[in-house]
mmCIF file of C-alpha atoms and ligand atoms in Angstrom:
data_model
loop_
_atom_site.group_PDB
_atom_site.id
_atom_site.type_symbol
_atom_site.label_atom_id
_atom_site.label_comp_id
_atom_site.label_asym_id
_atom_site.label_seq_id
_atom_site.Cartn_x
_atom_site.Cartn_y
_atom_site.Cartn_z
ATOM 1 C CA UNK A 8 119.213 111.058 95.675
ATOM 2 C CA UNK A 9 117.721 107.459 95.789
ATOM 3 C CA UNK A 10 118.246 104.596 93.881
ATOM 4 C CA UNK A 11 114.594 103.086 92.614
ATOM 5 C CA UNK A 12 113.343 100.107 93.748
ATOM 6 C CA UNK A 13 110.708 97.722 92.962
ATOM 7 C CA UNK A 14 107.901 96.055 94.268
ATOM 8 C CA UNK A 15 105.248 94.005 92.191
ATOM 9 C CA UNK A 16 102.062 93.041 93.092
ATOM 10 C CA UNK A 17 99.585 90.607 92.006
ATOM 11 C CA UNK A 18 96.603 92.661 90.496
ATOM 12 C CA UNK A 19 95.266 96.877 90.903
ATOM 13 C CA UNK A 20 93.481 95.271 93.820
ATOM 14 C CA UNK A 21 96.315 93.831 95.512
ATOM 15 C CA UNK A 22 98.462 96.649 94.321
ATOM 16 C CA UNK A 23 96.324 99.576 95.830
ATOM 17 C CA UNK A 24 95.739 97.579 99.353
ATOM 18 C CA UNK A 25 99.365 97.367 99.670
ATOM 19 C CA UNK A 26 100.577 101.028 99.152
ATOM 20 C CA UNK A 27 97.265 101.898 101.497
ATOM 21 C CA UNK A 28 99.041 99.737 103.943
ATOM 22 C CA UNK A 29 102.324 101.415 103.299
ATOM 23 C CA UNK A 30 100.870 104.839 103.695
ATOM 24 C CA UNK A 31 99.362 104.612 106.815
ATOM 25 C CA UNK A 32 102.505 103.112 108.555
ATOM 26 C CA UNK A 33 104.851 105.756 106.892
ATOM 27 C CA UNK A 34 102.171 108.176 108.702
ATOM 28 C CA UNK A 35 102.662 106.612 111.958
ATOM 29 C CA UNK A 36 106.276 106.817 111.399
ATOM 30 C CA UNK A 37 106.572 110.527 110.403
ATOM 31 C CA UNK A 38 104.258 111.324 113.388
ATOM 32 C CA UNK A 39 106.639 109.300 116.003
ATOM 33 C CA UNK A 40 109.626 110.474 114.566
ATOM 34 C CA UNK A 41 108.549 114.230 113.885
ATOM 35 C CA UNK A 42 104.686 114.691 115.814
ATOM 36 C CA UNK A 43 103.179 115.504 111.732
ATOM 37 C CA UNK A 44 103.046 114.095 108.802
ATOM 38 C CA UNK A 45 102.719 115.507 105.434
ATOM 39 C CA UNK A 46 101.703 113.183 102.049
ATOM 40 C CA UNK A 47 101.722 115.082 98.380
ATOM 41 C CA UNK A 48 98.810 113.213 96.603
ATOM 42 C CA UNK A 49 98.285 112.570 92.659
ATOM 43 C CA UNK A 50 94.895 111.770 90.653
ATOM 44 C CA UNK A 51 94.173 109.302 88.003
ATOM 45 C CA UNK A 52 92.326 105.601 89.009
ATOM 46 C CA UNK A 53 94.953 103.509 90.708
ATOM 47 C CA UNK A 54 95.401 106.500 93.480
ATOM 48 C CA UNK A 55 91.829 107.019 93.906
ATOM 49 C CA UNK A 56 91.715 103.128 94.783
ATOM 50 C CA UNK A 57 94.643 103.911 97.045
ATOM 51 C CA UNK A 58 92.818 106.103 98.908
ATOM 52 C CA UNK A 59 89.622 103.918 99.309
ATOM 53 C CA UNK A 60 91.771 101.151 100.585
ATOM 54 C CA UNK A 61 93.057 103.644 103.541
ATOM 55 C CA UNK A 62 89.575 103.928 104.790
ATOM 56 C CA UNK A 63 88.754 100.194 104.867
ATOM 57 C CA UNK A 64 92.024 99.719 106.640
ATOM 58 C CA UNK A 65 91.204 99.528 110.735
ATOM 59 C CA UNK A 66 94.911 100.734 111.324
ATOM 60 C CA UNK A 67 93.880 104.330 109.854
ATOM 61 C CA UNK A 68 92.229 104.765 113.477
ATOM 62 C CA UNK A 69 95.971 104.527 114.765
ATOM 63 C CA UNK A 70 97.208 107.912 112.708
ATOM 64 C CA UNK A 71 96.639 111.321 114.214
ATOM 65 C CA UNK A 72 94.698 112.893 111.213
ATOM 66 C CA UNK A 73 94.629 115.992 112.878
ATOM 67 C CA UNK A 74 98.344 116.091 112.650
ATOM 68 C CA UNK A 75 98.913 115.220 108.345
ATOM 69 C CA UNK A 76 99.219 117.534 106.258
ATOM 70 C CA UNK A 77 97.904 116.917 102.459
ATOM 71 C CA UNK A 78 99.392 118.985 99.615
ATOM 72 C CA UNK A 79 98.997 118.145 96.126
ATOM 73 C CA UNK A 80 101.489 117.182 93.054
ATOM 74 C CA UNK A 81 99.163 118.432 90.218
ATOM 75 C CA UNK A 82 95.750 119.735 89.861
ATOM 76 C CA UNK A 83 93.444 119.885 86.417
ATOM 77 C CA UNK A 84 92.440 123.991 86.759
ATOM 78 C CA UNK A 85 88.917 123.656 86.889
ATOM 79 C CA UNK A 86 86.452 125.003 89.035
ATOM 80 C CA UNK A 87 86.276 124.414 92.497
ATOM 81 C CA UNK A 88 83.954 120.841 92.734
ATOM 82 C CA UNK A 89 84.156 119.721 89.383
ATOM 83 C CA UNK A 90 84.320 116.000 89.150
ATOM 84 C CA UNK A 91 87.348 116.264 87.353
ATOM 85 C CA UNK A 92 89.712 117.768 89.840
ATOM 86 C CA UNK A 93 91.945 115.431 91.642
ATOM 87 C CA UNK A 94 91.394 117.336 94.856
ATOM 88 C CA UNK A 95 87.500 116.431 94.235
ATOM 89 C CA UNK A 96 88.449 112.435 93.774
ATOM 90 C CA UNK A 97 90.671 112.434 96.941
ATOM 91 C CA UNK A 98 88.062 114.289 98.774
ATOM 92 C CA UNK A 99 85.906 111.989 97.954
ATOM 93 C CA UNK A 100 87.824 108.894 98.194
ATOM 94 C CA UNK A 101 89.510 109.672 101.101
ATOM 95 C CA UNK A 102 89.274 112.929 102.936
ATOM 96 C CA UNK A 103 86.031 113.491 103.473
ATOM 97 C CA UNK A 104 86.049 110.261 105.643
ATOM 98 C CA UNK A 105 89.482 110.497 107.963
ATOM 99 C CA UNK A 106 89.136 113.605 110.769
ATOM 100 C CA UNK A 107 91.780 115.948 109.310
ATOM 101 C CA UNK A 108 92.466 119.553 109.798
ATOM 102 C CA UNK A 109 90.687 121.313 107.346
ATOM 103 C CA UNK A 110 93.172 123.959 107.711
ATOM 104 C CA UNK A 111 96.250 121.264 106.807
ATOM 105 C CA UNK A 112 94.056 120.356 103.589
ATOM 106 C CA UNK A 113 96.276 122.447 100.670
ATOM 107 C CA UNK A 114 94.354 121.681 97.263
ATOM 108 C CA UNK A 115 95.802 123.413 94.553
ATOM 109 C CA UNK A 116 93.942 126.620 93.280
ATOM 110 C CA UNK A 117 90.253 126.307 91.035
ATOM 111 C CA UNK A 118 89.831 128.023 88.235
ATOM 112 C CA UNK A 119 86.860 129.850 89.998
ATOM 113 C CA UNK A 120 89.208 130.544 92.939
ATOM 114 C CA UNK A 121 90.645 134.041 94.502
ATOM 115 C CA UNK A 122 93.558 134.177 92.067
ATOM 116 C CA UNK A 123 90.638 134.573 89.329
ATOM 117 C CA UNK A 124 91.166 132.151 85.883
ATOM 118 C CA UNK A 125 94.640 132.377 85.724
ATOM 119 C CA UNK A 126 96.696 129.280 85.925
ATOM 120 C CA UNK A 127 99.938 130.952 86.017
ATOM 121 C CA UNK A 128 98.545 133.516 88.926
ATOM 122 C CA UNK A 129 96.730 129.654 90.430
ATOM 123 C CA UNK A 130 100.991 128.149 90.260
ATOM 124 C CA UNK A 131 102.350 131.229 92.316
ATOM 125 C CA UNK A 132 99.674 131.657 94.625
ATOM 126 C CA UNK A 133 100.311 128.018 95.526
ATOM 127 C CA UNK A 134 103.868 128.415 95.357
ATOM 128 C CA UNK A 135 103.336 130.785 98.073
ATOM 129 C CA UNK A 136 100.990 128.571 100.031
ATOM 130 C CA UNK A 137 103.873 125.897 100.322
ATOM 131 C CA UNK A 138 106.563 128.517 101.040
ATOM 132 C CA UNK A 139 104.288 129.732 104.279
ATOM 133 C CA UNK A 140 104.921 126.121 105.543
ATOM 134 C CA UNK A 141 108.597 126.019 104.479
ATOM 135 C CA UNK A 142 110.874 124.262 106.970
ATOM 136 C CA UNK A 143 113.468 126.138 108.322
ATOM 137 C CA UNK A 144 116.624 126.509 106.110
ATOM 138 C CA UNK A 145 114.723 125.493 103.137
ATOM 139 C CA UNK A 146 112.943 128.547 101.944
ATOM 140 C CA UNK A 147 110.164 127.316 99.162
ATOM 141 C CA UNK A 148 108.845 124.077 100.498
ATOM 142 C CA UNK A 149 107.860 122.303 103.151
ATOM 143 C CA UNK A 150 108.962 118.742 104.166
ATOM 144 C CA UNK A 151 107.503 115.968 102.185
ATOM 145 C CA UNK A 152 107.230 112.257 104.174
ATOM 146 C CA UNK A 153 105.871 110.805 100.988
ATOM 147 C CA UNK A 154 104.395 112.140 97.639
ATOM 148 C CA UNK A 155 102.941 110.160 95.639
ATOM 149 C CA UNK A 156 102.728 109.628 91.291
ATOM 150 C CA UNK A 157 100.704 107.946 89.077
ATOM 151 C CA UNK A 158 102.369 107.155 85.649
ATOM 152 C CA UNK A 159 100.836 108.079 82.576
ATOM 153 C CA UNK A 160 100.839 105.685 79.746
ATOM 154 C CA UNK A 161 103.261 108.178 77.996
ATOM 155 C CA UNK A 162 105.539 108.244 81.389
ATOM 156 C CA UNK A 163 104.471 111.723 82.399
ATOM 157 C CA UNK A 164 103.626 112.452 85.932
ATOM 158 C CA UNK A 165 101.942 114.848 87.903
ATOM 159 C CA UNK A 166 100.972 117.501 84.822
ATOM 160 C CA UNK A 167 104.700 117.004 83.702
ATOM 161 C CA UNK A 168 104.322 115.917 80.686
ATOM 162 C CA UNK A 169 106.914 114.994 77.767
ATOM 163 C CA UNK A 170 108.684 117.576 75.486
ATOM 164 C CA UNK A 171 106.755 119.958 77.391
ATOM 165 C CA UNK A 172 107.829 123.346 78.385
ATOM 166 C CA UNK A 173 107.436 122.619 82.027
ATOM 167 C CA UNK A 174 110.805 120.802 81.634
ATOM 168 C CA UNK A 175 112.929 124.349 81.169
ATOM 169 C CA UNK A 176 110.812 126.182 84.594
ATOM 170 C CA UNK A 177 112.624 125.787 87.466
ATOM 171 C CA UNK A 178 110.232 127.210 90.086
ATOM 172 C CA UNK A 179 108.585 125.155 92.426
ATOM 173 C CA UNK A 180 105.059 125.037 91.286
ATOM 174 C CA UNK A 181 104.547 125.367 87.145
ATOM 175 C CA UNK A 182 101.470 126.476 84.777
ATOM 176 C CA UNK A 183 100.516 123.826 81.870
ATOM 177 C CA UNK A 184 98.661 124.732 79.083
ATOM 178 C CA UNK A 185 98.617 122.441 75.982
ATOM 179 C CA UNK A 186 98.143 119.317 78.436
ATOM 180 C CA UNK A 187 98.391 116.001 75.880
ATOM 181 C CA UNK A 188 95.656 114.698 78.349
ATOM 182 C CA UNK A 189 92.770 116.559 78.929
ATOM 183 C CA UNK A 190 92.009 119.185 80.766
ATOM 184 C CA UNK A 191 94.460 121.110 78.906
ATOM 185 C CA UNK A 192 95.439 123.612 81.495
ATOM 186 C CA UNK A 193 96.645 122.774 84.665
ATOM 187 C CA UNK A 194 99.323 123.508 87.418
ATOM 188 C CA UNK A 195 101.958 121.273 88.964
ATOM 189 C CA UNK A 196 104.532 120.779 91.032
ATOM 190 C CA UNK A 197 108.253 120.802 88.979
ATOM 191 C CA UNK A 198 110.109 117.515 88.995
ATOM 192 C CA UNK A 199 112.952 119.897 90.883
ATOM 193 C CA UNK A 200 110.320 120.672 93.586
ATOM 194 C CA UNK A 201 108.941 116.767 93.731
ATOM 195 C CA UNK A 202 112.471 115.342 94.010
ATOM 196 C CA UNK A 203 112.715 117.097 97.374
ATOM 197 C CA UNK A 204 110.068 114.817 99.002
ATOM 198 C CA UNK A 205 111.726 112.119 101.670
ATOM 199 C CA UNK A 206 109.715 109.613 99.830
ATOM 200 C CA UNK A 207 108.553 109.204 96.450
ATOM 201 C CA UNK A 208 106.115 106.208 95.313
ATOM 202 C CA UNK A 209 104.890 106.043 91.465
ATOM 203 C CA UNK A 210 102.239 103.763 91.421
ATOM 204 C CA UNK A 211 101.072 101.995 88.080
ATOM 205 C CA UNK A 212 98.794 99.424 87.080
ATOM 206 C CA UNK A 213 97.927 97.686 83.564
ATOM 207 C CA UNK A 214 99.770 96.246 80.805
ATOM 208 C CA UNK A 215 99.279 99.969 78.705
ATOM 209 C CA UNK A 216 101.975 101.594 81.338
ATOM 210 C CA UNK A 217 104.652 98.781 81.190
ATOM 211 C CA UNK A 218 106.527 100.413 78.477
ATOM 212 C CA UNK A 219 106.862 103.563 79.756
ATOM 213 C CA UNK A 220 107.734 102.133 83.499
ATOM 214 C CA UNK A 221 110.313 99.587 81.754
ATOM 215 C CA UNK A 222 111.965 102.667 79.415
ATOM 216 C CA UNK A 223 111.952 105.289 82.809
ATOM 217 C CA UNK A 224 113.792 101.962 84.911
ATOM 218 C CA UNK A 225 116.240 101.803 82.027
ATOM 219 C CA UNK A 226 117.418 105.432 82.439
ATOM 220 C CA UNK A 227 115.417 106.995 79.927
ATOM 221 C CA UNK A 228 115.951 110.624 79.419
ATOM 222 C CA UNK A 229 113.150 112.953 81.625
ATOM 223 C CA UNK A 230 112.401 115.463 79.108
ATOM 224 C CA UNK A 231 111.229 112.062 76.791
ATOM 225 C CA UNK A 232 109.702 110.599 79.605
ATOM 226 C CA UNK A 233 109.185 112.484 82.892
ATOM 227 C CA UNK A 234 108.799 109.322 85.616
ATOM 228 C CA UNK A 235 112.403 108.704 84.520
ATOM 229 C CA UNK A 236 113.292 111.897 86.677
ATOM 230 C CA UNK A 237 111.500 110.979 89.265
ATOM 231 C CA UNK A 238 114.098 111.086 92.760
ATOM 232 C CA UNK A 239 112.856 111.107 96.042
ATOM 233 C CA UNK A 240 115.878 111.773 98.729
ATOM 234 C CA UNK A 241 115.786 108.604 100.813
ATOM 235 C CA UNK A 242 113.849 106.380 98.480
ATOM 236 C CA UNK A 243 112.223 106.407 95.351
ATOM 237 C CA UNK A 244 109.466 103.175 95.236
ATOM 238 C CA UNK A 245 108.266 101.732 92.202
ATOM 239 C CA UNK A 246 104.938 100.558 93.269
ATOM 240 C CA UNK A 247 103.074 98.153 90.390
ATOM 241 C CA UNK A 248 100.910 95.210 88.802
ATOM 242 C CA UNK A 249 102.151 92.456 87.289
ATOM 243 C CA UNK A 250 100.739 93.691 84.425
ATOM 244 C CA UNK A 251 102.843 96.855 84.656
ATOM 245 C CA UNK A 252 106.168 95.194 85.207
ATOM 246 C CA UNK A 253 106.870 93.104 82.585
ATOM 247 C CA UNK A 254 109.167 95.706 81.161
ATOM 248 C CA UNK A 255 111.193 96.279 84.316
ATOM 249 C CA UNK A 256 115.239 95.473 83.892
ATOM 250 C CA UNK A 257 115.679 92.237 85.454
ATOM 251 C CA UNK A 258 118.436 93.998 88.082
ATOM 252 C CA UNK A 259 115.845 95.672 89.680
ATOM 253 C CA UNK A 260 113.458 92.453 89.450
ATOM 254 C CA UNK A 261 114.451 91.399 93.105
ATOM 255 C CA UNK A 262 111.480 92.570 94.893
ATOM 256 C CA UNK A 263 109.025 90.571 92.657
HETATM 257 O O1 6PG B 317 95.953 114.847 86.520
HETATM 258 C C1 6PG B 317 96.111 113.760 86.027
HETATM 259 O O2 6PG B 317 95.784 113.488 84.854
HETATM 260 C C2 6PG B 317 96.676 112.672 86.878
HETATM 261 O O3 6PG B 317 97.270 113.209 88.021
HETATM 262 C C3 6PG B 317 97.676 111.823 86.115
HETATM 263 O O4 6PG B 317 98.974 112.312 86.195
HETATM 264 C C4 6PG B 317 97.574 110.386 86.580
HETATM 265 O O5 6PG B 317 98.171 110.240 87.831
HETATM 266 C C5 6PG B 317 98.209 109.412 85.609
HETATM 267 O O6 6PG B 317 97.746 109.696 84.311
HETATM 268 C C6 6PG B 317 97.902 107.985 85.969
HETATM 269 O O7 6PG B 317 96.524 107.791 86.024
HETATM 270 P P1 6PG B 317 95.841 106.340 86.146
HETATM 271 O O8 6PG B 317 96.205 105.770 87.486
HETATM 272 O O9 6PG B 317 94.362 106.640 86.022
HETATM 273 O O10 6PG B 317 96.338 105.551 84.998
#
């Protein structure tokens, strides 16, 4: 497990170019070192930014879409299209305007989908879905190059949300109902299942998270505040506004 680190940017604007930047090259680098890459992406307005900045940059020509793989960390269990679904944002945003594999696209299950209006038959049947691309030797999930997290002003991420029961499920891929922030049913990937990714990134902007990215940076507790269990396995990347930051310890203030 990683130790976090920090890196502070100027505005959202600034902020969003730079992990777009980020995100292509750690594409190019999975694909050189491995011939795929796979990204785990997250909703919520600073991510849907991200991905606009990935199509203005001209270095998103360089990565073999094709050959990424998109999976995602949490999904509001709607049906299939509706504006509020993260997978219709990125779509949108993002992935209706690089050439991937429609096949590699892995959007969580809609509430009008085959598995029927059932979140907790939505979680397994996407449970499943990632255990089909397992890696060898690890039976439930594929390999992650780099999932990303927004953080919610009360320091949940993905659908994991404080005090919530999600907290006590260890399987890979959970049901929420009773969501603090609408919708209130949803699925998600488990913080055990997200702390397997290579990379993690949360990515925050505005002075309403700072709090909750100061308290996680402390050491809060992750049933009290979820981004605090946040690990990925080579790096875990605190990605943020000024605005955002003005809560972070000053040990980890370095990268500023
Ligand atoms: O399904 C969701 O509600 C989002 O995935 C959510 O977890 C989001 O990432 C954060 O709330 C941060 O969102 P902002 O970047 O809009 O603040």
């Amino acid at each position: 497990m990683s130790e976090a680190s920090v890196a502070v940017h100027a505005d959202p604007d600034l902020l969003a170019q730079a992990v777009a930047a980020r995100l292509v090259v750690k594409l190019l680098d999975a694909q050189a070192e491995r011939g795929q890459a796979s990204v785990v992406l997250t909703g919520g307005r600073i991510a849907a930014a991200v991905y606009r900045a990935v199509t203005q940059l001209p270095a998103r020509d360089a990565v073999d879409w094709s050959r990424v793989d998109v999976w995602w960390g949490d999904e509001r269990f709607l049906p299939a299209g509706d504006p509020e679904r993260n997978e219709t944002q990125a779509r949108a945003a993002l992935l209706d305007v690089v050439p991937l594999d429609p096949a590699r696209i892995h959007p969580m299950p809609a509430s009008d989908g085959p598995a029927g209006n059932d979140p907790e038959a939505a979680a397994a049947g996407y449970a499943q879905e990632l255990a089909r691309a397992a890696r060898p030797g690890n039976a439930t999930l594929p390999h992650f190059d780099v999932l990303m997290l927004g953080v919610g002003e009360d320091g949940h991420v993905a659908s994991v949300f404080p005090e919530h029961p999600v907290h006590h499920d260890n399987r890979p891929v959970s049901a929420v109902r009773g969501s603090p922030k609408p919708p209130p049913v949803r699925t998600t990937l488990t913080l055990p299942a997200i702390n397997t990714a290579e990379e993690v990134w949360l990515v925050a902007a505005g002075a309403d998270k700072a709090r909750a990215v100061g308290m996680a940076l402390a050491g809060a507790g992750p049933v009290r505040l979820p981004a605090a269990g946040v690990r990925g396995v080579s790096r875990t990347l605190w990605l943020l506004d000024r605005a955002a930051a003005t809560d972070v310890p000053p040990r980890l203030r370095s990268l500023r």
